[in-house]
Tab-separated table of N, CA and C and ligand atoms in Angstrom:
chain	number	residue	atom	x	y	z
A	1	UNK	N	18.889	-6.526	-52.100
A	1	UNK	CA	20.333	-7.021	-52.424
A	1	UNK	C	20.967	-8.162	-51.188
A	2	UNK	N	21.616	-9.203	-51.677
A	2	UNK	CA	21.867	-10.172	-51.171
A	2	UNK	C	23.437	-9.888	-50.721
A	3	UNK	N	23.682	-10.410	-49.467
A	3	UNK	CA	25.240	-10.235	-48.993
A	3	UNK	C	25.975	-11.050	-49.757
A	4	UNK	N	27.449	-11.016	-49.460
A	4	UNK	CA	28.393	-11.920	-50.010
A	4	UNK	C	28.054	-13.240	-49.673
A	5	UNK	N	27.648	-13.682	-48.552
A	5	UNK	CA	27.245	-14.933	-48.296
A	5	UNK	C	26.112	-15.732	-48.242
A	6	UNK	N	25.327	-14.786	-49.180
A	6	UNK	CA	23.692	-15.547	-49.613
A	6	UNK	C	23.664	-15.997	-50.917
A	7	UNK	N	23.279	-17.270	-50.843
A	7	UNK	CA	23.064	-17.818	-52.331
A	7	UNK	C	21.800	-18.475	-52.366
A	8	UNK	N	21.336	-18.517	-53.815
A	8	UNK	CA	20.240	-19.371	-54.181
A	8	UNK	C	20.556	-20.770	-54.264
A	9	UNK	N	21.624	-21.120	-54.605
A	9	UNK	CA	21.762	-22.691	-54.808
A	9	UNK	C	23.299	-22.992	-53.968
A	10	UNK	N	23.332	-23.981	-53.162
A	10	UNK	CA	24.532	-24.356	-52.626
A	10	UNK	C	25.016	-25.873	-53.167
A	11	UNK	N	26.021	-26.101	-53.677
A	11	UNK	CA	26.495	-27.321	-53.876
A	11	UNK	C	27.846	-27.697	-53.446
A	12	UNK	N	27.794	-28.873	-52.824
A	12	UNK	CA	28.863	-29.321	-52.005
A	12	UNK	C	29.779	-30.203	-53.058
A	13	UNK	N	30.854	-29.888	-53.204
A	13	UNK	CA	31.791	-30.841	-53.964
A	13	UNK	C	31.990	-30.331	-55.411
A	14	UNK	N	33.056	-29.890	-55.718
A	14	UNK	CA	33.619	-29.418	-57.040
A	14	UNK	C	34.077	-30.421	-57.926
A	15	UNK	N	33.524	-31.527	-57.950
A	15	UNK	CA	34.053	-32.724	-59.072
A	15	UNK	C	32.707	-32.442	-60.354
A	16	UNK	N	33.095	-33.238	-61.253
A	16	UNK	CA	32.251	-33.022	-62.443
A	16	UNK	C	30.841	-32.936	-62.177
A	17	UNK	N	30.246	-33.849	-61.174
A	17	UNK	CA	28.922	-33.672	-61.005
A	17	UNK	C	28.530	-32.462	-60.463
A	18	UNK	N	29.228	-31.765	-59.421
A	18	UNK	CA	28.906	-30.615	-58.708
A	18	UNK	C	29.102	-29.519	-59.904
A	19	UNK	N	30.238	-29.519	-60.519
A	19	UNK	CA	30.337	-28.607	-61.746
A	19	UNK	C	29.487	-28.489	-62.825
A	20	UNK	N	28.752	-29.501	-63.492
A	20	UNK	CA	27.881	-29.987	-64.427
A	20	UNK	C	26.578	-29.229	-63.825
A	21	UNK	N	26.403	-29.746	-62.488
A	21	UNK	CA	25.025	-29.103	-62.242
A	21	UNK	C	25.162	-27.603	-62.036
A	22	UNK	N	26.355	-26.958	-61.374
A	22	UNK	CA	26.323	-25.439	-61.439
A	22	UNK	C	26.340	-24.891	-62.571
A	23	UNK	N	26.975	-25.497	-63.913
A	23	UNK	CA	27.079	-25.122	-65.482
A	23	UNK	C	25.595	-24.879	-65.538
A	24	UNK	N	24.771	-26.086	-65.588
A	24	UNK	CA	23.293	-26.215	-65.885
A	24	UNK	C	22.410	-25.076	-65.298
A	25	UNK	N	22.609	-25.090	-63.834
A	25	UNK	CA	21.829	-23.995	-62.996
A	25	UNK	C	22.197	-22.448	-63.564
A	26	UNK	N	23.297	-22.427	-64.021
A	26	UNK	CA	23.841	-20.997	-64.221
A	26	UNK	C	23.208	-20.804	-65.629
A	27	UNK	N	22.974	-21.766	-66.325
A	27	UNK	CA	22.596	-21.474	-67.840
A	27	UNK	C	20.984	-21.226	-67.817
A	28	UNK	N	20.386	-22.085	-66.725
A	28	UNK	CA	18.784	-22.062	-66.832
A	28	UNK	C	18.562	-20.702	-65.873
A	29	UNK	N	19.242	-20.495	-64.729
A	29	UNK	CA	18.816	-19.205	-63.772
A	29	UNK	C	19.772	-18.385	-63.753
A	30	UNK	N	20.097	-17.485	-64.873
A	30	UNK	CA	21.357	-16.577	-64.794
A	30	UNK	C	21.391	-15.705	-63.883
A	31	UNK	N	20.415	-15.440	-63.250
A	31	UNK	CA	20.099	-14.211	-62.291
A	31	UNK	C	20.554	-14.863	-60.767
A	32	UNK	N	20.410	-16.129	-60.817
A	32	UNK	CA	20.555	-16.827	-59.259
A	32	UNK	C	22.026	-16.914	-58.919
A	33	UNK	N	22.079	-16.649	-57.742
A	33	UNK	CA	23.410	-16.862	-57.220
A	33	UNK	C	24.037	-18.413	-56.697
A	34	UNK	N	25.013	-18.813	-57.172
A	34	UNK	CA	25.536	-20.119	-56.930
A	34	UNK	C	26.702	-20.330	-56.237
A	35	UNK	N	26.720	-21.210	-55.220
A	35	UNK	CA	28.084	-21.331	-54.434
A	35	UNK	C	28.510	-22.858	-54.362
A	36	UNK	N	29.926	-23.156	-54.498
A	36	UNK	CA	30.239	-24.481	-54.662
A	36	UNK	C	31.195	-24.531	-53.688
A	37	UNK	N	30.807	-25.552	-52.796
A	37	UNK	CA	31.993	-25.487	-51.686
A	37	UNK	C	32.708	-26.727	-52.055
A	38	UNK	N	34.139	-26.652	-52.000
A	38	UNK	CA	34.924	-27.838	-52.163
A	38	UNK	C	35.965	-27.819	-51.016
A	39	UNK	N	36.370	-29.024	-50.503
A	39	UNK	CA	37.127	-28.930	-49.293
A	39	UNK	C	38.518	-28.854	-49.684
A	40	UNK	N	38.904	-29.323	-51.087
A	40	UNK	CA	40.474	-29.301	-51.581
A	40	UNK	C	40.709	-27.823	-52.079
A	41	UNK	N	41.860	-27.894	-52.249
A	41	UNK	CA	42.332	-26.461	-52.793
A	41	UNK	C	41.761	-26.121	-54.238
A	42	UNK	N	41.682	-27.258	-54.800
A	42	UNK	CA	41.327	-26.885	-56.473
A	42	UNK	C	40.069	-28.030	-56.697
A	43	UNK	N	39.453	-27.795	-57.889
A	43	UNK	CA	38.514	-28.222	-58.330
A	43	UNK	C	38.534	-29.699	-59.156
A	44	UNK	N	37.953	-30.716	-59.122
A	44	UNK	CA	38.171	-31.897	-59.481
A	44	UNK	C	39.311	-32.641	-59.457
A	45	UNK	N	39.864	-32.529	-58.270
A	45	UNK	CA	40.962	-33.302	-57.969
A	45	UNK	C	40.887	-34.889	-57.633
A	46	UNK	N	39.605	-35.296	-57.355
A	46	UNK	CA	39.284	-36.608	-56.910
A	46	UNK	C	39.057	-37.404	-58.261
A	47	UNK	N	38.033	-38.182	-58.196
A	47	UNK	CA	37.698	-38.928	-59.319
A	47	UNK	C	37.611	-38.412	-60.451
A	48	UNK	N	36.978	-37.125	-60.562
A	48	UNK	CA	36.819	-36.472	-61.753
A	48	UNK	C	37.994	-36.114	-62.763
A	49	UNK	N	38.953	-35.866	-61.743
A	49	UNK	CA	40.491	-35.591	-62.250
A	49	UNK	C	41.345	-36.784	-62.447
A	50	UNK	N	40.951	-37.909	-62.094
A	50	UNK	CA	42.093	-38.886	-62.138
A	50	UNK	C	41.308	-40.009	-62.486
A	51	UNK	N	40.373	-40.086	-63.370
A	51	UNK	CA	39.848	-41.400	-63.876
A	51	UNK	C	40.320	-41.830	-65.306
A	52	UNK	N	39.793	-42.649	-65.772
A	52	UNK	CA	40.383	-43.321	-67.089
A	52	UNK	C	40.351	-42.277	-68.248
A	53	UNK	N	39.476	-41.387	-68.067
A	53	UNK	CA	39.327	-40.571	-69.152
A	53	UNK	C	38.470	-41.324	-70.248
A	54	UNK	N	37.758	-42.240	-70.080
A	54	UNK	CA	37.021	-42.775	-71.289
A	54	UNK	C	35.696	-42.280	-71.287
A	55	UNK	N	35.047	-41.883	-72.624
A	55	UNK	CA	33.552	-41.568	-72.707
A	55	UNK	C	32.986	-42.736	-73.012
A	56	UNK	N	32.115	-43.375	-71.965
A	56	UNK	CA	31.457	-44.811	-72.277
A	56	UNK	C	30.507	-44.970	-73.216
A	57	UNK	N	30.527	-45.818	-73.923
A	57	UNK	CA	29.386	-46.018	-75.064
A	57	UNK	C	28.047	-46.390	-74.521
A	58	UNK	N	28.126	-47.426	-73.437
A	58	UNK	CA	26.831	-47.914	-72.813
A	58	UNK	C	26.824	-49.349	-73.325
A	59	UNK	N	27.608	-49.828	-74.101
A	59	UNK	CA	27.730	-51.070	-74.813
A	59	UNK	C	27.656	-52.122	-73.620
A	60	UNK	N	28.031	-52.226	-72.535
A	60	UNK	CA	28.103	-53.283	-71.305
A	60	UNK	C	26.919	-53.089	-70.681
A	61	UNK	N	26.125	-52.400	-70.905
A	61	UNK	CA	24.980	-52.096	-70.299
A	61	UNK	C	23.775	-52.958	-70.846
A	62	UNK	N	22.737	-53.437	-70.274
A	62	UNK	CA	21.554	-54.114	-70.767
A	62	UNK	C	21.170	-53.279	-71.685
A	63	UNK	N	20.904	-53.890	-72.870
A	63	UNK	CA	20.255	-53.234	-74.173
A	63	UNK	C	18.933	-52.633	-73.853
A	64	UNK	N	18.802	-51.416	-74.306
A	64	UNK	CA	17.517	-50.695	-73.893
A	64	UNK	C	17.180	-50.326	-72.358
A	65	UNK	N	18.225	-50.474	-71.581
A	65	UNK	CA	18.189	-50.291	-70.163
A	65	UNK	C	18.362	-48.869	-70.079
A	66	UNK	N	17.933	-48.087	-68.957
A	66	UNK	CA	17.998	-46.755	-68.697
A	66	UNK	C	19.524	-46.144	-68.845
A	67	UNK	N	20.427	-47.206	-68.185
A	67	UNK	CA	21.930	-47.003	-67.983
A	67	UNK	C	22.402	-46.836	-69.694
A	68	UNK	N	21.867	-47.824	-70.262
A	68	UNK	CA	22.215	-47.805	-71.647
A	68	UNK	C	22.020	-46.698	-72.606
A	69	UNK	N	20.593	-46.262	-72.371
A	69	UNK	CA	20.512	-45.292	-73.086
A	69	UNK	C	21.019	-43.695	-72.624
A	70	UNK	N	21.126	-43.723	-71.316
A	70	UNK	CA	21.902	-42.676	-70.677
A	70	UNK	C	23.148	-42.379	-71.344
A	71	UNK	N	23.930	-43.619	-71.315
A	71	UNK	CA	25.328	-43.439	-71.790
A	71	UNK	C	25.423	-42.991	-73.152
A	72	UNK	N	24.702	-43.754	-74.090
A	72	UNK	CA	24.416	-43.494	-75.309
A	72	UNK	C	24.400	-41.913	-75.734
A	73	UNK	N	23.317	-41.436	-74.895
A	73	UNK	CA	22.896	-39.948	-75.213
A	73	UNK	C	24.013	-39.088	-74.519
A	74	UNK	N	24.493	-39.211	-73.438
A	74	UNK	CA	25.542	-38.860	-72.653
A	74	UNK	C	26.974	-38.649	-73.475
A	75	UNK	N	27.213	-39.973	-74.287
A	75	UNK	CA	28.363	-39.760	-75.006
A	75	UNK	C	28.460	-38.732	-76.015
A	76	UNK	N	27.167	-38.609	-76.797
A	76	UNK	CA	26.939	-37.661	-77.825
A	76	UNK	C	27.070	-36.294	-77.216
A	77	UNK	N	26.186	-36.199	-76.120
A	77	UNK	CA	26.163	-34.834	-75.668
A	77	UNK	C	27.575	-34.390	-75.110
A	78	UNK	N	28.510	-35.202	-74.684
A	78	UNK	CA	29.806	-34.967	-74.154
A	78	UNK	C	30.738	-34.674	-75.155
A	79	UNK	N	30.659	-35.250	-76.308
A	79	UNK	CA	31.565	-35.159	-77.433
A	79	UNK	C	31.238	-33.736	-78.188
A	80	UNK	N	29.779	-33.469	-78.038
A	80	UNK	CA	29.385	-32.035	-78.891
A	80	UNK	C	29.574	-30.965	-77.836
A	81	UNK	N	29.621	-31.050	-76.671
A	81	UNK	CA	30.140	-30.184	-75.523
A	81	UNK	C	31.559	-29.735	-75.821
A	82	UNK	N	32.368	-30.954	-76.083
A	82	UNK	CA	33.878	-30.897	-76.147
A	82	UNK	C	34.112	-29.852	-77.430
A	83	UNK	N	33.501	-30.397	-78.594
A	83	UNK	CA	33.705	-29.718	-79.801
A	83	UNK	C	33.333	-28.141	-79.776
A	84	UNK	N	32.229	-28.169	-79.289
A	84	UNK	CA	31.595	-26.675	-79.299
A	84	UNK	C	32.484	-25.821	-78.255
A	85	UNK	N	33.222	-26.531	-77.246
A	85	UNK	CA	33.926	-25.449	-76.304
A	85	UNK	C	35.672	-25.616	-76.522
A	86	UNK	N	35.938	-26.219	-77.833
A	86	UNK	CA	37.288	-26.362	-78.067
A	86	UNK	C	38.183	-27.252	-76.914
A	87	UNK	N	37.421	-28.156	-76.508
A	87	UNK	CA	38.249	-29.123	-75.645
A	87	UNK	C	38.533	-30.480	-76.573
A	88	UNK	N	39.948	-30.558	-76.443
A	88	UNK	CA	40.600	-31.742	-77.091
A	88	UNK	C	40.077	-33.030	-76.373
A	89	UNK	N	39.500	-33.739	-77.661
A	89	UNK	CA	39.263	-35.448	-77.427
A	89	UNK	C	39.639	-36.028	-78.084
A	90	UNK	N	40.072	-37.217	-77.866
A	90	UNK	CA	40.691	-38.190	-78.964
A	90	UNK	C	39.702	-39.188	-79.266
A	91	UNK	N	39.227	-39.465	-80.309
A	91	UNK	CA	38.275	-40.564	-80.684
A	91	UNK	C	39.172	-41.606	-81.464
A	92	UNK	N	39.521	-42.638	-80.816
A	92	UNK	CA	40.305	-43.766	-81.080
A	92	UNK	C	39.688	-45.143	-81.149
A	93	UNK	N	38.402	-44.831	-80.827
A	93	UNK	CA	37.339	-46.420	-80.777
A	93	UNK	C	37.703	-47.386	-79.953
A	94	UNK	N	37.303	-48.390	-80.388
A	94	UNK	CA	37.568	-49.601	-79.336
A	94	UNK	C	37.018	-51.039	-80.158
A	95	UNK	N	37.965	-51.877	-80.203
A	95	UNK	CA	37.647	-53.181	-80.690
A	95	UNK	C	37.124	-54.167	-79.788
A	96	UNK	N	35.740	-54.607	-80.029
A	96	UNK	CA	35.277	-55.640	-79.158
A	96	UNK	C	35.018	-56.899	-79.795
A	97	UNK	N	35.609	-57.866	-79.556
A	97	UNK	CA	35.294	-59.270	-80.172
A	97	UNK	C	34.365	-60.304	-79.538
A	98	UNK	N	33.537	-60.745	-80.454
A	98	UNK	CA	32.546	-61.769	-79.515
A	98	UNK	C	32.951	-62.948	-79.515
A	99	UNK	N	32.869	-63.762	-78.527
A	99	UNK	CA	33.378	-65.125	-78.523
A	99	UNK	C	32.492	-66.107	-79.172
A	100	UNK	N	31.478	-65.787	-79.201
A	100	UNK	CA	30.180	-66.631	-79.792
A	100	UNK	C	29.028	-65.764	-80.515
A	101	UNK	N	27.854	-66.622	-81.093
A	101	UNK	CA	26.990	-65.880	-81.645
A	101	UNK	C	26.038	-65.157	-80.774
A	102	UNK	N	25.810	-65.731	-79.682
A	102	UNK	CA	25.216	-64.967	-78.642
A	102	UNK	C	25.841	-63.741	-78.249
A	103	UNK	N	26.939	-63.672	-77.930
A	103	UNK	CA	27.730	-62.484	-77.529
A	103	UNK	C	27.643	-61.351	-78.875
A	104	UNK	N	27.622	-61.886	-80.036
A	104	UNK	CA	27.830	-61.247	-81.155
A	104	UNK	C	26.233	-60.221	-81.183
A	105	UNK	N	25.214	-60.710	-80.718
A	105	UNK	CA	23.850	-59.928	-80.593
A	105	UNK	C	24.073	-58.758	-79.939
A	106	UNK	N	24.713	-58.663	-78.746
A	106	UNK	CA	24.948	-57.703	-77.765
A	106	UNK	C	25.781	-56.538	-78.514
A	107	UNK	N	26.563	-56.785	-79.679
A	107	UNK	CA	27.204	-55.780	-79.862
A	107	UNK	C	26.615	-54.803	-80.790
A	108	UNK	N	25.397	-55.202	-81.344
A	108	UNK	CA	24.544	-54.145	-82.243
A	108	UNK	C	23.529	-53.441	-81.065
A	109	UNK	N	23.753	-52.295	-80.981
A	109	UNK	CA	22.727	-51.829	-80.011
A	109	UNK	C	22.550	-50.165	-80.380
B	1	FAD	C1	39.698	-45.341	-61.059
B	1	FAD	C2	38.423	-44.492	-61.937
B	1	FAD	C3	38.386	-44.599	-62.983
B	1	FAD	C4	37.347	-43.974	-63.537
B	1	FAD	N1	37.183	-43.810	-65.200
B	1	FAD	C5	36.046	-43.623	-65.820
B	1	FAD	C6	36.212	-43.158	-67.073
B	1	FAD	O1	37.026	-43.694	-67.845
B	1	FAD	N2	35.091	-42.638	-67.572
B	1	FAD	C7	34.143	-42.211	-66.778
B	1	FAD	O2	33.210	-41.804	-67.301
B	1	FAD	N3	33.890	-42.341	-65.397
B	1	FAD	C8	35.175	-42.981	-64.807
B	1	FAD	N4	35.145	-43.125	-63.563
B	1	FAD	C9	33.993	-42.521	-62.693
B	1	FAD	C10	34.122	-41.078	-62.565
B	1	FAD	O3	35.322	-40.456	-62.440
B	1	FAD	C11	33.124	-40.703	-61.499
B	1	FAD	O4	31.845	-41.320	-61.675
B	1	FAD	C12	33.089	-39.071	-61.297
B	1	FAD	O5	34.297	-38.160	-61.556
B	1	FAD	C13	32.141	-38.753	-60.002
B	1	FAD	O6	32.004	-37.341	-59.840
B	1	FAD	P1	31.860	-36.644	-58.554
B	1	FAD	O7	31.741	-35.098	-58.962
B	1	FAD	O8	30.544	-37.268	-58.176
B	1	FAD	O9	32.882	-37.011	-57.704
B	1	FAD	P2	34.390	-36.408	-57.336
B	1	FAD	O10	34.827	-36.052	-58.608
B	1	FAD	O11	34.807	-37.445	-56.425
B	1	FAD	O12	34.018	-35.063	-56.696
B	1	FAD	C14	33.512	-35.240	-55.563
B	1	FAD	C15	34.129	-33.852	-54.794
B	1	FAD	O13	33.347	-33.355	-53.519
B	1	FAD	C16	34.393	-33.123	-52.575
B	1	FAD	N5	33.932	-33.213	-51.227
B	1	FAD	C17	33.564	-34.373	-50.806
B	1	FAD	N6	33.138	-34.355	-49.468
B	1	FAD	C18	33.247	-32.769	-49.386
B	1	FAD	C19	32.723	-31.893	-48.166
B	1	FAD	N7	32.283	-32.485	-47.276
B	1	FAD	N8	32.951	-30.510	-48.334
B	1	FAD	C20	33.394	-30.136	-49.465
B	1	FAD	N9	33.631	-30.893	-50.693
B	1	FAD	C21	33.549	-32.369	-50.519
B	1	FAD	C22	35.767	-33.644	-53.118
B	1	FAD	O14	36.986	-33.174	-52.547
B	1	FAD	C23	35.558	-34.039	-54.700
B	1	FAD	O15	36.258	-32.863	-55.163
B	1	FAD	C24	36.201	-43.640	-62.841
B	1	FAD	C25	36.307	-43.682	-61.437
B	1	FAD	C26	37.368	-44.014	-61.121
B	1	FAD	C27	37.524	-44.079	-59.322
């Protein structure tokens, strides 16, 4: 039996990264004890709670790069997660205009 202060995982920082990590650890290891240490009085009050709220598509990253692939997959994953968990998301799209033929190539990925 573990004391109140014994944990299997200790996460420092309760922003989106720390919370996502905790969520996944709890999913994969339901019997493990997880502790999140947050220096503020609430969670997500720094970058995670004050960003622009954009779900990036990855279009600005080099085609086929890990960043681009990760953004694309993350975009879909995040949308599915919101829908599954009744979190409101607004899909308003984005209009990107190519200035020339070369730029046009980058818009299809
Ligand atoms: C202006 C701005 C706009 C952005 N817009 C977007 C966007 O539109 N879309 C997008 O996807 N991303 C955006 N980002 C990026 C995104 O917000 C960050 O990448 C993401 O929130 C980082 O999450 P994090 O958990 O690493 O950091 P944070 O959310 O900053 O969390 C770190 C946490 O750790 C805590 N902490 C720090 N030190 C300690 C300590 N010693 N002990 C205990 N706790 C500690 C902090 O209090 C904080 O709560 C934006 C970022 C900024 C700054």
